[in-house]
JSON list of C-alpha atoms and ligand atoms in Angstrom, two decimals:
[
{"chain": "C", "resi": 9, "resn": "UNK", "atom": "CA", "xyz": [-10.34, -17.15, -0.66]},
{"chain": "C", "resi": 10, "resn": "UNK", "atom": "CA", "xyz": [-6.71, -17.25, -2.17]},
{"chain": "C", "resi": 11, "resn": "UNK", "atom": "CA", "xyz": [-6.15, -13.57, -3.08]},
{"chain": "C", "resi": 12, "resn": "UNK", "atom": "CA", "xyz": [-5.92, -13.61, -6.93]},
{"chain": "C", "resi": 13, "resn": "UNK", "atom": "CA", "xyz": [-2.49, -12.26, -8.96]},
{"chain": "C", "resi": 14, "resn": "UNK", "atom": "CA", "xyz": [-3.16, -9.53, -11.12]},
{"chain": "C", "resi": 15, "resn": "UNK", "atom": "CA", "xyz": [-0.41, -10.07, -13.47]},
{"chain": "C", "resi": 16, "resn": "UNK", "atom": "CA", "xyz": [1.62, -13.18, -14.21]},
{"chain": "C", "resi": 17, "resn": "UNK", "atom": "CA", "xyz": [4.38, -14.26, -16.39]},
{"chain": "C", "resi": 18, "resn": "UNK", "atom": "CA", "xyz": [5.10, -17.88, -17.41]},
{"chain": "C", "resi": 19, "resn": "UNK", "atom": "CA", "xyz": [8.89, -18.78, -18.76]},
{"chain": "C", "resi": 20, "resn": "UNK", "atom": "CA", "xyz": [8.77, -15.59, -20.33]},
{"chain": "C", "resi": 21, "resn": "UNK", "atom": "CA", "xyz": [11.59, -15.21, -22.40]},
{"chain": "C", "resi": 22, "resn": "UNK", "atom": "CA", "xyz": [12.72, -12.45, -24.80]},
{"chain": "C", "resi": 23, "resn": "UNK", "atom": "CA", "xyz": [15.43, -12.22, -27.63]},
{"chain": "C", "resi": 24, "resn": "UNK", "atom": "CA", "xyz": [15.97, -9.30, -29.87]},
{"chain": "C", "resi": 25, "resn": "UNK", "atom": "CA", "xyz": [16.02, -10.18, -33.47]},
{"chain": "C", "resi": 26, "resn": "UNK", "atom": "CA", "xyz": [20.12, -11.05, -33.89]},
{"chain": "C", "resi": 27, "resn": "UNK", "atom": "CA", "xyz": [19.83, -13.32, -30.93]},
{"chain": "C", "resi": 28, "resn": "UNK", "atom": "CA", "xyz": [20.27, -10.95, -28.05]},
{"chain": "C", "resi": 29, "resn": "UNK", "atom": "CA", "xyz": [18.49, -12.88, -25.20]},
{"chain": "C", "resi": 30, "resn": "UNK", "atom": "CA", "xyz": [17.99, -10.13, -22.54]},
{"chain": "C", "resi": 31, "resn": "UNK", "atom": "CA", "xyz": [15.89, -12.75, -20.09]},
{"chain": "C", "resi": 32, "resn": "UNK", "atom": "CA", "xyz": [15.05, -16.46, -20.38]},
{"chain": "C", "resi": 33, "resn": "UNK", "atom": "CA", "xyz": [12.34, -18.53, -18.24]},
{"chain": "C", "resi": 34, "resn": "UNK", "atom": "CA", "xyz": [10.71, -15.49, -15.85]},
{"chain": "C", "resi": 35, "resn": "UNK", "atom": "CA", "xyz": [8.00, -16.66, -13.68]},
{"chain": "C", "resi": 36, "resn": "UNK", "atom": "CA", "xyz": [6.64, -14.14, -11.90]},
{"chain": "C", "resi": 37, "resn": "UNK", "atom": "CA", "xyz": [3.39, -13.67, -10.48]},
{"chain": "C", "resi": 38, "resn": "UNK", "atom": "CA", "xyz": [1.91, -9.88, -8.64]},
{"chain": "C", "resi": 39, "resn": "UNK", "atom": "CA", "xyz": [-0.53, -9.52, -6.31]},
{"chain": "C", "resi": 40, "resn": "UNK", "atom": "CA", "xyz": [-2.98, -5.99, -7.30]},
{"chain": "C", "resi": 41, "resn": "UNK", "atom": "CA", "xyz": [-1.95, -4.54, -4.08]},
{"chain": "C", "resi": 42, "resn": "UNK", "atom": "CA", "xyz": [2.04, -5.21, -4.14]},
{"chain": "C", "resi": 43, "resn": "UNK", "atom": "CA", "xyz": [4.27, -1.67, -4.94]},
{"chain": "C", "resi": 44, "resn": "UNK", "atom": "CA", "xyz": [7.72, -3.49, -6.54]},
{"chain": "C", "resi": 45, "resn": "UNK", "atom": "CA", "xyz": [10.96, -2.08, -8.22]},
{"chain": "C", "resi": 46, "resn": "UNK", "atom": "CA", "xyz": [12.53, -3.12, -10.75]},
{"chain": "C", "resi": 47, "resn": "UNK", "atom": "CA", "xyz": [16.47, -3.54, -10.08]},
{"chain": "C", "resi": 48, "resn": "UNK", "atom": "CA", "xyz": [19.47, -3.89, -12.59]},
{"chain": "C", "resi": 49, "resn": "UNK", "atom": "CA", "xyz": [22.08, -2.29, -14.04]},
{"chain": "C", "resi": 50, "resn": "UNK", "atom": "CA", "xyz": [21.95, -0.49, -17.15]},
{"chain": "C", "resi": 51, "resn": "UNK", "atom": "CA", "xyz": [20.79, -2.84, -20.41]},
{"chain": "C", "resi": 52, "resn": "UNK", "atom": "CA", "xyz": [19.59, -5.55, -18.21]},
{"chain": "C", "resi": 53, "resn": "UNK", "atom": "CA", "xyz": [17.07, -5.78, -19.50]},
{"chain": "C", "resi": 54, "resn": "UNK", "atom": "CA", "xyz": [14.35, -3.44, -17.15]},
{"chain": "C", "resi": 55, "resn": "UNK", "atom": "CA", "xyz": [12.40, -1.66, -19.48]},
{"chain": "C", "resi": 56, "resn": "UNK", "atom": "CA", "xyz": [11.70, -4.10, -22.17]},
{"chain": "C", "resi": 57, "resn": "UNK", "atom": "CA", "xyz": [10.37, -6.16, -19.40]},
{"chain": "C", "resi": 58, "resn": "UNK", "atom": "CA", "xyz": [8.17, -3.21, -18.91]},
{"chain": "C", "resi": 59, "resn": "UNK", "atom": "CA", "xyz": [7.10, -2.47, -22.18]},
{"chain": "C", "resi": 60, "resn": "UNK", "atom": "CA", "xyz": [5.86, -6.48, -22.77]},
{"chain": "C", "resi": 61, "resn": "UNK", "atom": "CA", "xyz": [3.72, -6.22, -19.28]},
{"chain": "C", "resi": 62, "resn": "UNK", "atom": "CA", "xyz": [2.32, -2.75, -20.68]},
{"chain": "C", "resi": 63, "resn": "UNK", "atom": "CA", "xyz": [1.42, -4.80, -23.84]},
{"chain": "C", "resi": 64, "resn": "UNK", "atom": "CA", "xyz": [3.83, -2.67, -26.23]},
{"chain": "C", "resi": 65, "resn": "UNK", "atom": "CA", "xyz": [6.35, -5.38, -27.04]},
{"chain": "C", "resi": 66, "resn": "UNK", "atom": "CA", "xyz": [3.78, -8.61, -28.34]},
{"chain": "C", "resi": 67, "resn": "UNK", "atom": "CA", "xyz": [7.14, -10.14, -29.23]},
{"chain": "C", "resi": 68, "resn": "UNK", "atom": "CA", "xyz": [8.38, -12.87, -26.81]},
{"chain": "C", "resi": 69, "resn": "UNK", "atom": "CA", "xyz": [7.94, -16.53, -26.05]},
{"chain": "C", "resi": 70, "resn": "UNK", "atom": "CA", "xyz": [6.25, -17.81, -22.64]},
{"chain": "C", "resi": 71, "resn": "UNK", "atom": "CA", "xyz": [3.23, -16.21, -20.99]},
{"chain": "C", "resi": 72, "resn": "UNK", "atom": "CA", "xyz": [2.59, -12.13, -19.98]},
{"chain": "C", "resi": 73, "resn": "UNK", "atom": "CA", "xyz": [-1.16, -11.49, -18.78]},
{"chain": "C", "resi": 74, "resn": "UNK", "atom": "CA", "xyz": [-3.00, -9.62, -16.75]},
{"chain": "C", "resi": 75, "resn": "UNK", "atom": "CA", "xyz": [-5.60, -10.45, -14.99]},
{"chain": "C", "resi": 76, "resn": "UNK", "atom": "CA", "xyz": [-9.15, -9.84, -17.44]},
{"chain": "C", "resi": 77, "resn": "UNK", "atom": "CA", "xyz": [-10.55, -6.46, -16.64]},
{"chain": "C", "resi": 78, "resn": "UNK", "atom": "CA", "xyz": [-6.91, -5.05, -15.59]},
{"chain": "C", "resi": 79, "resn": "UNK", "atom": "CA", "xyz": [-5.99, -1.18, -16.81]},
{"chain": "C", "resi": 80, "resn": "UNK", "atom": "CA", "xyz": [-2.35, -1.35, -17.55]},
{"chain": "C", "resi": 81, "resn": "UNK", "atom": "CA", "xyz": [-0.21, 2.00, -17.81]},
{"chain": "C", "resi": 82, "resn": "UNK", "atom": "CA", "xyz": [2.93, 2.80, -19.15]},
{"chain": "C", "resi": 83, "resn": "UNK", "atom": "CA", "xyz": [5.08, 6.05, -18.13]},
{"chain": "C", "resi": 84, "resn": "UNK", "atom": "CA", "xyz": [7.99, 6.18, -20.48]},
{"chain": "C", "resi": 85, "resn": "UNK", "atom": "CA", "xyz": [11.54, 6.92, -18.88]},
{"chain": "C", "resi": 86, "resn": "UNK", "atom": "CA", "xyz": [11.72, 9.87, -21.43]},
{"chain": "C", "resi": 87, "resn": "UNK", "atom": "CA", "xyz": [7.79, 11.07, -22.43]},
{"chain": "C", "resi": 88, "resn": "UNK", "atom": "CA", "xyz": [6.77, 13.42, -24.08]},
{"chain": "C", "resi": 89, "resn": "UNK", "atom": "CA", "xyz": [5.00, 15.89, -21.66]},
{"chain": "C", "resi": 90, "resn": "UNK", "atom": "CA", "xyz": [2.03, 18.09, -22.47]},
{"chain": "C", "resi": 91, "resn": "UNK", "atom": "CA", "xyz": [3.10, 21.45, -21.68]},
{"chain": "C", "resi": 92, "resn": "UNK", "atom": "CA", "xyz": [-0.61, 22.50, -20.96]},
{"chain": "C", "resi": 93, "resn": "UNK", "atom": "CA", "xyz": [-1.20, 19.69, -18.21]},
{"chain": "C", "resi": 94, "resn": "UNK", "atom": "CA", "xyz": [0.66, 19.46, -14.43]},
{"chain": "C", "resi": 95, "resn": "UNK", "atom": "CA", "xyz": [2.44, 16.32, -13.17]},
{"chain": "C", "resi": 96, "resn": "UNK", "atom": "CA", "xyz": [-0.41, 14.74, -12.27]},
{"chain": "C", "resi": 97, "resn": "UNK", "atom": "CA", "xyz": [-2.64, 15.02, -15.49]},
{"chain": "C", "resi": 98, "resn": "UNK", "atom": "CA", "xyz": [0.85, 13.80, -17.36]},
{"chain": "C", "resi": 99, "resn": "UNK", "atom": "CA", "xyz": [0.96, 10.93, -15.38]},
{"chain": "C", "resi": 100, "resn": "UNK", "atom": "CA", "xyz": [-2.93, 10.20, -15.96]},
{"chain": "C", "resi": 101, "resn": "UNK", "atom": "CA", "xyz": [-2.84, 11.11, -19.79]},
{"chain": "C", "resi": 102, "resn": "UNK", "atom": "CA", "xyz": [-0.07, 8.26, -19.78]},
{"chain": "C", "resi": 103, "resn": "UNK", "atom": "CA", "xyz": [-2.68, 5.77, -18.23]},
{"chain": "C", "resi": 104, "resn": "UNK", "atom": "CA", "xyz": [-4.03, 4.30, -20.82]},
{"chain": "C", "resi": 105, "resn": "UNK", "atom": "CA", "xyz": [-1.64, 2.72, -23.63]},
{"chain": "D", "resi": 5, "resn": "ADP", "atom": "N1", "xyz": [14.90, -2.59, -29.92]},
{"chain": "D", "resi": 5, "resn": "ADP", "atom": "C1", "xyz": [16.01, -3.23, -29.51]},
{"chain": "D", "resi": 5, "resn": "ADP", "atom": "N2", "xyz": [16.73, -3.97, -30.39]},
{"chain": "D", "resi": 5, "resn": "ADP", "atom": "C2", "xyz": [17.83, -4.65, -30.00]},
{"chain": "D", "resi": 5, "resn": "ADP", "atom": "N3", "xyz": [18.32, -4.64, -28.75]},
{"chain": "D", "resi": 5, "resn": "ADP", "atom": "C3", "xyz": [17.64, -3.90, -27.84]},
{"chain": "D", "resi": 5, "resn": "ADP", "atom": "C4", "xyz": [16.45, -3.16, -28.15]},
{"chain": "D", "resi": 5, "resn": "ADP", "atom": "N4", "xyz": [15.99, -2.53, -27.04]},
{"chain": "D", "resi": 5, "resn": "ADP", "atom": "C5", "xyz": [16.85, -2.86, -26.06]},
{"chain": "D", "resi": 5, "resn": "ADP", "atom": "N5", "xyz": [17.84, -3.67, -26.54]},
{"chain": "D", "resi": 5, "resn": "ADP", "atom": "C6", "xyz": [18.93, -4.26, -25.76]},
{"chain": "D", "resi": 5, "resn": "ADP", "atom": "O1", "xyz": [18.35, -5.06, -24.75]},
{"chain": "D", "resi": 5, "resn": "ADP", "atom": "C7", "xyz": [19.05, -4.89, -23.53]},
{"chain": "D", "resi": 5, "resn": "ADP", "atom": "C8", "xyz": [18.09, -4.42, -22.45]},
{"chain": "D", "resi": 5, "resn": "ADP", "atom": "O2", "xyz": [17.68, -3.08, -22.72]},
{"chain": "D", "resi": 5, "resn": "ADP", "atom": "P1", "xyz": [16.71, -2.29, -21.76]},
{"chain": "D", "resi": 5, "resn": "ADP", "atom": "O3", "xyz": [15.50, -3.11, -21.50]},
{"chain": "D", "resi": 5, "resn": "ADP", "atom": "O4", "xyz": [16.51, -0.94, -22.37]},
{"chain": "D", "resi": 5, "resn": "ADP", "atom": "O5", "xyz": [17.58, -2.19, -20.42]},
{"chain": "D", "resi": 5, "resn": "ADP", "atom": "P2", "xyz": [17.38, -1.29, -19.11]},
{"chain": "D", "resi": 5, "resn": "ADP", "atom": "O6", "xyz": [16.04, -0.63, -19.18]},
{"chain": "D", "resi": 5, "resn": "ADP", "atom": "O7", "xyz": [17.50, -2.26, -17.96]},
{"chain": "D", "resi": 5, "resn": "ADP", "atom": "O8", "xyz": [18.51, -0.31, -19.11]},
{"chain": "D", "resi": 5, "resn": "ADP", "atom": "C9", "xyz": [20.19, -3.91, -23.82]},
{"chain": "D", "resi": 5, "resn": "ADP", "atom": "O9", "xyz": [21.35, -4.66, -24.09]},
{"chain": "D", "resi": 5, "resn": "ADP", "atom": "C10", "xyz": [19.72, -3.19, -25.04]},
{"chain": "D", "resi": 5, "resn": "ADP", "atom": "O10", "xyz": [20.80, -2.77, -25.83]},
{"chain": "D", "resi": 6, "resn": "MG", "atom": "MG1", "xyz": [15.42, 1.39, -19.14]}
]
């Protein structure tokens, strides 16, 4: 059997309200076991990508969805880390957005 994507995006698009587009018509499509990196230069446009596949930015045109049942996570480039809890445990209280 055809192994199934866990995430997929469908002519997404994205605009900033003032008309910034920062990506038009992105089809992508991840398989559950794929590791990828996410290359640009600064204010390309990487981690508002990011934030609409974590489900934190619900405001774009096209298609963003994971598969039914997936656990998306979100590390921030800046969090804020509990001073109580080690690297890992950070990482893991992040998990869940
Ligand atoms: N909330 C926002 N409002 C307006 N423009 C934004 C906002 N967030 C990011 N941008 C703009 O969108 C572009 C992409 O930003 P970003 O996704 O943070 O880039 P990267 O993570 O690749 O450095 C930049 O030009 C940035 O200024
Ligand atoms: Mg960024």
């Amino acid at each position: 059997m055809a192994q199934q994507f866990i995430f997929q995006m469908q002519g997404l698009t994205k605009a900033f309200p003032g008309g910034k587009k920062v990506f038009e018509n992105i089809w992508l499509s991840f398989y559950s076991d794929a590791k990828i990196g996410v290359v640009g230069v600064n204010g390309s446009g990487k981690s508002t990508l990011l934030k609409i596949m974590a489900g934190l930015d619900k405001e774009f045109s096209g298609e963003a969805k994971a598969a039914e049942g997936t656990k998306m996570g979100y590390l921030e480039q800046e969090p804020h880390l509990d001073p109580a809890l080690n690297v890992d445990d950070n990482v893991i209280a992040w998990e869940e957005v």
